Amino acid sequence: MKITCPYCGERDHREFTYRGDATAIRPSIDNTSLDDHQAFVYDRKNTAGTHRELWNHTSGCRTHVVVVRDTVSHEIFSCEPVGPFAKQLARNVAKLKGAGA
Amino acid sequence: MSRYSAWEILKNAVKGNRDWTPAWRRAEPKSAYDVIIIGGGGHGLSTAYYLAKVHGITNVAVVEKGYLGSGNVGRNTTIVRSNYRLTPNSRFYEKSMELWRELSHDLNYNVMFSPRGVLNLALTPGQMDTYAERGNQMRLMGVRSELLDRDQVARLNPGLDVSGSARFPIEGGLLQPDAGNARHDAVAWGYARAADQLGVDIIENCEVNGFLKEGGRITGVETTRGTIRAAKTGVAVAGNTGKVMKLAGIDNLPIESTVLQAFVSESIKPIIKNVVTFGAGHLYVSQSDKGGLVFGGNIDYYNSYAQRGNLPVWEEVISELLAMFPAFARVKLLRSWGGVMDMSMDGSPIITTGPIDGMYLNAGWCYGGFKATPASGWCFAHTIANDKASEYNETFTLERFKNGQSIDELGAGPTPWYH
C-alpha cells in the first residue's frame, strides 16, 4: 500500500504506524458513564469496506493523518491531516506548494 | 460408513481402491434443527462433533459459506502449543493439548499430531530471564518446559547460526517438548467425518445472510439455501465475526479483523526438528513432512478482510528466518497466502452465551486459533448444551473488558493489532 501524506507526498505504508479506528472518539472528561468509556476503549465497528483510520507518519513528518481505506480491497480513497493544528498545517503546505517548493 | 483401519486400506487396495466412499454426506438443509453452527471451520466442526458425542445433541447443522476448510483452518502454520503464562490460558490450552493427544484415535482419522517440541529462542540474557519465568509458570500449571542453553539449542537444530558473530547471537531457549504441530486439513476433515457419522448435517456453500429474530431472541438463520430454524445458533466464523454479527445488529464487539500471512518454501531435506521461534522479532518456522519450511510472523498491522497482505511483512519475516538459519538464503519460496484474523482487544478468545438470547459466540482467536480447535469446540459445545460456560472458558466472556478482567497475555493493552 502507498499512502499519500498531505505533507510529504506519496510514501510506502511502512513509513507509517497504524493507530486504529478513527471513529472511536474519547468521551469528554465530564462524562462519567462507564459504558461510554468502555465503548471508546474496547468496542469497534470492525467494518468490512470503507474504514476511517488513524496512521502516524512515524518515519516522515511524524504527524497523525486520517486515512479512508477499503478493508476488503486495501484501496485508499483519501488521506487528510487531523488534530488541533491540522488546518494551519494544511494552509502552510498549500502555501509552500504554491511557491513551487 | 466403515471405520478407517489398516484392514480397510488392504481390502480396498486389493479391490483397486474403487469402493472408498466420501468422508461425509452432502447434506441438504432441513427446515429446523436443535442447534445451528455458523462456520464450517475447525472450531465449528469440532463444536458440532462434541455436541453430538459429549452432549448427545445430534440434530445439528453446520452451515459453511464456501467449501469445508476454506478459511483459516486450511490457512495456518499448524502449530499446537500451550506455553502460556496466565492461568485461564494455561488451563484452556492444556485442555486442548489433552484432546490433541488422543484426537486421531478419537476421530478415527489421522490428524498427524506431531509433538516435536516448540522452541522459543532467546537472544539476550534478559530474554533468558523472561523465559525462565515463563517456564516456571508453565511448570506450576503442570505443563512441561525446559530452559536450554546455547549448546543444547544447537544440538537440537544444527542449522541455527549460534555463532557469536550472528546479527542476533543466540543465548538459549525455552522448549515445550509436548507441543508441536498437526496436519490442519486433516483436522477439519476428521471432525467433519466424525460429526457426520454421529448424524450432524454439514451444509457447504450455504452462506448466512440474515438472522431470524422473534421477541428479541434469535430463532434461526436466513441462508442462500433457504431459511433454517433452530432454538440455538452458534457463531464460529473467526475473521468474519464482524460481518456475521452485524447481520444480527451487533456492531460493537471488542474485535478487529486483520490479515496474517503465511509462507511455505520448496521441499528440502529434514533440517529443523522443532517448531522454532525467533526472539528479536516475530517468526515461527517448522518443517512439514513433505520437507517444506512453513513459516509466518506478525499480522499486517491494519484492519483488513482481504485474504492477502502486503510485502513489508515478507521482508521482515524472511530476514528473521535468514538471521536464524543463514543456509536457507538460496531456498525458493513456493507459496504465500493470507487469512483474516479476529484480533480481540486483549489477545484472548471469547466463548460465551449471547450477546443475544438464543445466540452463542465463539470468536477473538487472534492468530492462535488452530491449536485451540479441540478445546474451543469442546467448550463451545458445553456452553451451547448447558447455557453456561465450562470451567475452561468461564473467563472468556464479553463482559471481562468492562469489568477490568481482561486476559492480556502480552500486556499490550487494547491495541488488537499488537496481540
PDB file of N, CA and C in Angstrom, chain B residues 255-311:
ATOM      1  N   ILE B 255     -13.380  -6.583  18.953  1.00  0.00           N
ATOM      2  CA  ILE B 255     -12.625  -7.369  17.972  1.00  0.00           C
ATOM      3  C   ILE B 255     -12.363  -6.513  16.745  1.00  0.00           C
ATOM      4  N   GLU B 256     -11.154  -6.641  16.177  1.00  0.00           N
ATOM      5  CA  GLU B 256     -10.870  -6.052  14.875  1.00  0.00           C
ATOM      6  C   GLU B 256     -10.261  -7.128  13.986  1.00  0.00           C
ATOM      7  N   SER B 257     -10.646  -7.131  12.718  1.00  0.00           N
ATOM      8  CA  SER B 257     -10.128  -8.134  11.788  1.00  0.00           C
ATOM      9  C   SER B 257      -8.893  -7.610  11.075  1.00  0.00           C
ATOM     10  N   THR B 258      -7.880  -8.444  11.013  1.00  0.00           N
ATOM     11  CA  THR B 258      -6.649  -8.075  10.314  1.00  0.00           C
ATOM     12  C   THR B 258      -6.213  -9.272   9.474  1.00  0.00           C
ATOM     13  N   VAL B 259      -5.180  -9.058   8.648  1.00  0.00           N
ATOM     14  CA  VAL B 259      -4.718 -10.170   7.807  1.00  0.00           C
ATOM     15  C   VAL B 259      -3.371 -10.684   8.315  1.00  0.00           C
ATOM     16  N   LEU B 260      -3.247 -11.996   8.364  1.00  0.00           N
ATOM     17  CA  LEU B 260      -1.987 -12.645   8.725  1.00  0.00           C
ATOM     18  C   LEU B 260      -1.515 -13.456   7.526  1.00  0.00           C
ATOM     19  N   GLN B 261      -0.245 -13.297   7.178  1.00  0.00           N
ATOM     20  CA  GLN B 261       0.290 -14.029   6.038  1.00  0.00           C
ATOM     21  C   GLN B 261       1.124 -15.214   6.508  1.00  0.00           C
ATOM     22  N   ALA B 262       1.171 -16.244   5.678  1.00  0.00           N
ATOM     23  CA  ALA B 262       1.999 -17.404   5.964  1.00  0.00           C
ATOM     24  C   ALA B 262       2.691 -17.821   4.677  1.00  0.00           C
ATOM     25  N   PHE B 263       3.739 -18.593   4.836  1.00  0.00           N
ATOM     26  CA  PHE B 263       4.616 -18.891   3.707  1.00  0.00           C
ATOM     27  C   PHE B 263       5.049 -20.355   3.740  1.00  0.00           C
ATOM     28  N   VAL B 264       5.311 -20.907   2.569  1.00  0.00           N
ATOM     29  CA  VAL B 264       5.896 -22.238   2.527  1.00  0.00           C
ATOM     30  C   VAL B 264       6.943 -22.279   1.421  1.00  0.00           C
ATOM     31  N   SER B 265       8.065 -22.935   1.711  1.00  0.00           N
ATOM     32  CA  SER B 265       9.163 -22.986   0.751  1.00  0.00           C
ATOM     33  C   SER B 265       9.105 -24.292  -0.024  1.00  0.00           C
ATOM     34  N   GLU B 266       9.990 -24.420  -1.008  1.00  0.00           N
ATOM     35  CA  GLU B 266      10.154 -25.707  -1.688  1.00  0.00           C
ATOM     36  C   GLU B 266      10.641 -26.741  -0.659  1.00  0.00           C
ATOM     37  N   SER B 267      10.532 -28.016  -1.009  1.00  0.00           N
ATOM     38  CA  SER B 267      10.937 -29.082  -0.096  1.00  0.00           C
ATOM     39  C   SER B 267      12.453 -29.189  -0.023  1.00  0.00           C
ATOM     40  N   ILE B 268      12.950 -29.314   1.196  1.00  0.00           N
ATOM     41  CA  ILE B 268      14.375 -29.603   1.379  1.00  0.00           C
ATOM     42  C   ILE B 268      14.483 -30.771   2.356  1.00  0.00           C
ATOM     43  N   LYS B 269      15.694 -31.333   2.481  1.00  0.00           N
ATOM     44  CA  LYS B 269      15.861 -32.486   3.369  1.00  0.00           C
ATOM     45  C   LYS B 269      15.626 -32.056   4.822  1.00  0.00           C
ATOM     46  N   PRO B 270      15.296 -33.023   5.685  1.00  0.00           N
ATOM     47  CA  PRO B 270      14.981 -32.646   7.080  1.00  0.00           C
ATOM     48  C   PRO B 270      16.133 -31.886   7.739  1.00  0.00           C
ATOM     49  N   ILE B 271      15.835 -30.708   8.271  1.00  0.00           N
ATOM     50  CA  ILE B 271      16.878 -29.909   8.930  1.00  0.00           C
ATOM     51  C   ILE B 271      16.368 -29.268  10.223  1.00  0.00           C
ATOM     52  N   ILE B 272      15.061 -28.949  10.289  1.00  0.00           N
ATOM     53  CA  ILE B 272      14.533 -28.344  11.519  1.00  0.00           C
ATOM     54  C   ILE B 272      13.752 -29.396  12.292  1.00  0.00           C
ATOM     55  N   LYS B 273      14.172 -29.635  13.517  1.00  0.00           N
ATOM     56  CA  LYS B 273      13.495 -30.651  14.323  1.00  0.00           C
ATOM     57  C   LYS B 273      12.221 -30.104  14.962  1.00  0.00           C
ATOM     58  N   ASN B 274      12.349 -28.924  15.604  1.00  0.00           N
ATOM     59  CA  ASN B 274      11.227 -28.370  16.372  1.00  0.00           C
ATOM     60  C   ASN B 274      10.451 -27.354  15.540  1.00  0.00           C
ATOM     61  N   VAL B 275       9.426 -26.797  16.175  1.00  0.00           N
ATOM     62  CA  VAL B 275       8.884 -25.520  15.723  1.00  0.00           C
ATOM     63  C   VAL B 275       9.778 -24.481  16.392  1.00  0.00           C
ATOM     64  N   VAL B 276      10.458 -23.645  15.615  1.00  0.00           N
ATOM     65  CA  VAL B 276      11.422 -22.707  16.192  1.00  0.00           C
ATOM     66  C   VAL B 276      10.885 -21.286  16.043  1.00  0.00           C
ATOM     67  N   THR B 277      10.966 -20.505  17.120  1.00  0.00           N
ATOM     68  CA  THR B 277      10.566 -19.105  17.017  1.00  0.00           C
ATOM     69  C   THR B 277      11.752 -18.202  17.312  1.00  0.00           C
ATOM     70  N   PHE B 278      11.735 -17.019  16.690  1.00  0.00           N
ATOM     71  CA  PHE B 278      12.831 -16.059  16.763  1.00  0.00           C
ATOM     72  C   PHE B 278      12.517 -15.049  17.868  1.00  0.00           C
ATOM     73  N   GLY B 279      13.507 -14.708  18.687  1.00  0.00           N
ATOM     74  CA  GLY B 279      13.235 -13.869  19.851  1.00  0.00           C
ATOM     75  C   GLY B 279      13.256 -12.374  19.638  1.00  0.00           C
ATOM     76  N   ALA B 280      13.886 -11.910  18.545  1.00  0.00           N
ATOM     77  CA  ALA B 280      14.042 -10.462  18.405  1.00  0.00           C
ATOM     78  C   ALA B 280      12.933  -9.818  17.579  1.00  0.00           C
ATOM     79  N   GLY B 281      12.136 -10.611  16.928  1.00  0.00           N
ATOM     80  CA  GLY B 281      11.005 -10.068  16.174  1.00  0.00           C
ATOM     81  C   GLY B 281       9.875 -11.033  16.369  1.00  0.00           C
ATOM     82  N   HIS B 282       9.201 -11.394  15.299  1.00  0.00           N
ATOM     83  CA  HIS B 282       8.190 -12.431  15.435  1.00  0.00           C
ATOM     84  C   HIS B 282       8.250 -13.333  14.211  1.00  0.00           C
ATOM     85  N   LEU B 283       8.672 -14.562  14.435  1.00  0.00           N
ATOM     86  CA  LEU B 283       8.752 -15.526  13.358  1.00  0.00           C
ATOM     87  C   LEU B 283       8.646 -16.907  13.959  1.00  0.00           C
ATOM     88  N   TYR B 284       7.887 -17.792  13.296  1.00  0.00           N
ATOM     89  CA  TYR B 284       7.813 -19.184  13.731  1.00  0.00           C
ATOM     90  C   TYR B 284       7.968 -20.042  12.497  1.00  0.00           C
ATOM     91  N   VAL B 285       8.802 -21.055  12.592  1.00  0.00           N
ATOM     92  CA  VAL B 285       9.065 -21.896  11.420  1.00  0.00           C
ATOM     93  C   VAL B 285       9.104 -23.348  11.850  1.00  0.00           C
ATOM     94  N   SER B 286       8.559 -24.206  11.002  1.00  0.00           N
ATOM     95  CA  SER B 286       8.699 -25.643  11.199  1.00  0.00           C
ATOM     96  C   SER B 286       8.841 -26.264   9.816  1.00  0.00           C
ATOM     97  N   GLN B 287       9.194 -27.533   9.798  1.00  0.00           N
ATOM     98  CA  GLN B 287       9.365 -28.197   8.505  1.00  0.00           C
ATOM     99  C   GLN B 287       8.271 -29.241   8.367  1.00  0.00           C
ATOM    100  N   SER B 288       7.549 -29.172   7.269  1.00  0.00           N
ATOM    101  CA  SER B 288       6.452 -30.126   7.080  1.00  0.00           C
ATOM    102  C   SER B 288       7.023 -31.490   6.736  1.00  0.00           C
ATOM    103  N   ASP B 289       6.158 -32.517   6.803  1.00  0.00           N
ATOM    104  CA  ASP B 289       6.617 -33.872   6.488  1.00  0.00           C
ATOM    105  C   ASP B 289       7.061 -33.988   5.029  1.00  0.00           C
ATOM    106  N   LYS B 290       6.536 -33.092   4.179  1.00  0.00           N
ATOM    107  CA  LYS B 290       6.968 -33.085   2.771  1.00  0.00           C
ATOM    108  C   LYS B 290       8.323 -32.406   2.611  1.00  0.00           C
ATOM    109  N   GLY B 291       8.767 -31.679   3.627  1.00  0.00           N
ATOM    110  CA  GLY B 291      10.077 -31.040   3.585  1.00  0.00           C
ATOM    111  C   GLY B 291      10.033 -29.532   3.434  1.00  0.00           C
ATOM    112  N   GLY B 292       8.865 -28.973   3.169  1.00  0.00           N
ATOM    113  CA  GLY B 292       8.762 -27.519   3.005  1.00  0.00           C
ATOM    114  C   GLY B 292       8.902 -26.806   4.336  1.00  0.00           C
ATOM    115  N   LEU B 293       9.508 -25.617   4.298  1.00  0.00           N
ATOM    116  CA  LEU B 293       9.576 -24.794   5.507  1.00  0.00           C
ATOM    117  C   LEU B 293       8.275 -24.014   5.585  1.00  0.00           C
ATOM    118  N   VAL B 294       7.548 -24.186   6.669  1.00  0.00           N
ATOM    119  CA  VAL B 294       6.272 -23.495   6.851  1.00  0.00           C
ATOM    120  C   VAL B 294       6.510 -22.406   7.885  1.00  0.00           C
ATOM    121  N   PHE B 295       6.286 -21.148   7.513  1.00  0.00           N
ATOM    122  CA  PHE B 295       6.593 -20.095   8.468  1.00  0.00           C
ATOM    123  C   PHE B 295       5.672 -18.895   8.343  1.00  0.00           C
ATOM    124  N   GLY B 296       5.674 -18.107   9.395  1.00  0.00           N
ATOM    125  CA  GLY B 296       4.863 -16.900   9.438  1.00  0.00           C
ATOM    126  C   GLY B 296       5.391 -15.989  10.522  1.00  0.00           C
ATOM    127  N   GLY B 297       4.808 -14.800  10.606  1.00  0.00           N
ATOM    128  CA  GLY B 297       5.281 -13.853  11.611  1.00  0.00           C
ATOM    129  C   GLY B 297       4.139 -13.023  12.136  1.00  0.00           C
ATOM    130  N   ASN B 298       4.326 -11.716  12.102  1.00  0.00           N
ATOM    131  CA  ASN B 298       3.296 -10.815  12.589  1.00  0.00           C
ATOM    132  C   ASN B 298       2.180 -10.639  11.574  1.00  0.00           C
ATOM    133  N   ILE B 299       1.040 -10.155  12.075  1.00  0.00           N
ATOM    134  CA  ILE B 299      -0.025  -9.743  11.185  1.00  0.00           C
ATOM    135  C   ILE B 299       0.409  -8.465  10.481  1.00  0.00           C
ATOM    136  N   ASP B 300      -0.254  -8.135   9.373  1.00  0.00           N
ATOM    137  CA  ASP B 300      -0.129  -6.797   8.792  1.00  0.00           C
ATOM    138  C   ASP B 300      -0.883  -5.885   9.762  1.00  0.00           C
ATOM    139  N   TYR B 301      -0.249  -4.802  10.199  1.00  0.00           N
ATOM    140  CA  TYR B 301      -0.837  -4.013  11.300  1.00  0.00           C
ATOM    141  C   TYR B 301      -1.960  -3.076  10.865  1.00  0.00           C
ATOM    142  N   TYR B 302      -2.970  -3.532  10.217  1.00  0.00           N
ATOM    143  CA  TYR B 302      -4.096  -2.649   9.900  1.00  0.00           C
ATOM    144  C   TYR B 302      -5.333  -3.506   9.699  1.00  0.00           C
ATOM    145  N   ASN B 303      -6.512  -2.918   9.869  1.00  0.00           N
ATOM    146  CA  ASN B 303      -7.759  -3.660   9.689  1.00  0.00           C
ATOM    147  C   ASN B 303      -7.843  -4.179   8.261  1.00  0.00           C
ATOM    148  N   SER B 304      -8.234  -5.435   8.128  1.00  0.00           N
ATOM    149  CA  SER B 304      -8.327  -5.998   6.775  1.00  0.00           C
ATOM    150  C   SER B 304      -9.226  -7.218   6.759  1.00  0.00           C
ATOM    151  N   TYR B 305     -10.024  -7.302   5.705  1.00  0.00           N
ATOM    152  CA  TYR B 305     -10.814  -8.503   5.446  1.00  0.00           C
ATOM    153  C   TYR B 305     -10.315  -9.177   4.163  1.00  0.00           C
ATOM    154  N   ALA B 306      -9.148  -8.760   3.666  1.00  0.00           N
ATOM    155  CA  ALA B 306      -8.616  -9.336   2.426  1.00  0.00           C
ATOM    156  C   ALA B 306      -7.792 -10.565   2.798  1.00  0.00           C
ATOM    157  N   GLN B 307      -7.936 -11.630   2.055  1.00  0.00           N
ATOM    158  CA  GLN B 307      -7.126 -12.820   2.354  1.00  0.00           C
ATOM    159  C   GLN B 307      -5.780 -12.722   1.633  1.00  0.00           C
ATOM    160  N   ARG B 308      -5.218 -11.529   1.657  1.00  0.00           N
ATOM    161  CA  ARG B 308      -3.863 -11.310   1.141  1.00  0.00           C
ATOM    162  C   ARG B 308      -3.310 -10.065   1.818  1.00  0.00           C
ATOM    163  N   GLY B 309      -1.959  -9.993   1.926  1.00  0.00           N
ATOM    164  CA  GLY B 309      -1.370  -8.881   2.651  1.00  0.00           C
ATOM    165  C   GLY B 309      -0.372  -8.117   1.813  1.00  0.00           C
ATOM    166  N   ASN B 310       0.502  -7.375   2.486  1.00  0.00           N
ATOM    167  CA  ASN B 310       1.471  -6.539   1.787  1.00  0.00           C
ATOM    168  C   ASN B 310       2.895  -7.063   1.961  1.00  0.00           C
ATOM    169  N   LEU B 311       3.803  -6.506   1.145  1.00  0.00           N
ATOM    170  CA  LEU B 311       5.167  -7.038   1.074  1.00  0.00           C
ATOM    171  C   LEU B 311       6.081  -6.745   2.268  1.00  0.00           C
TER     172      LEU B 311
END
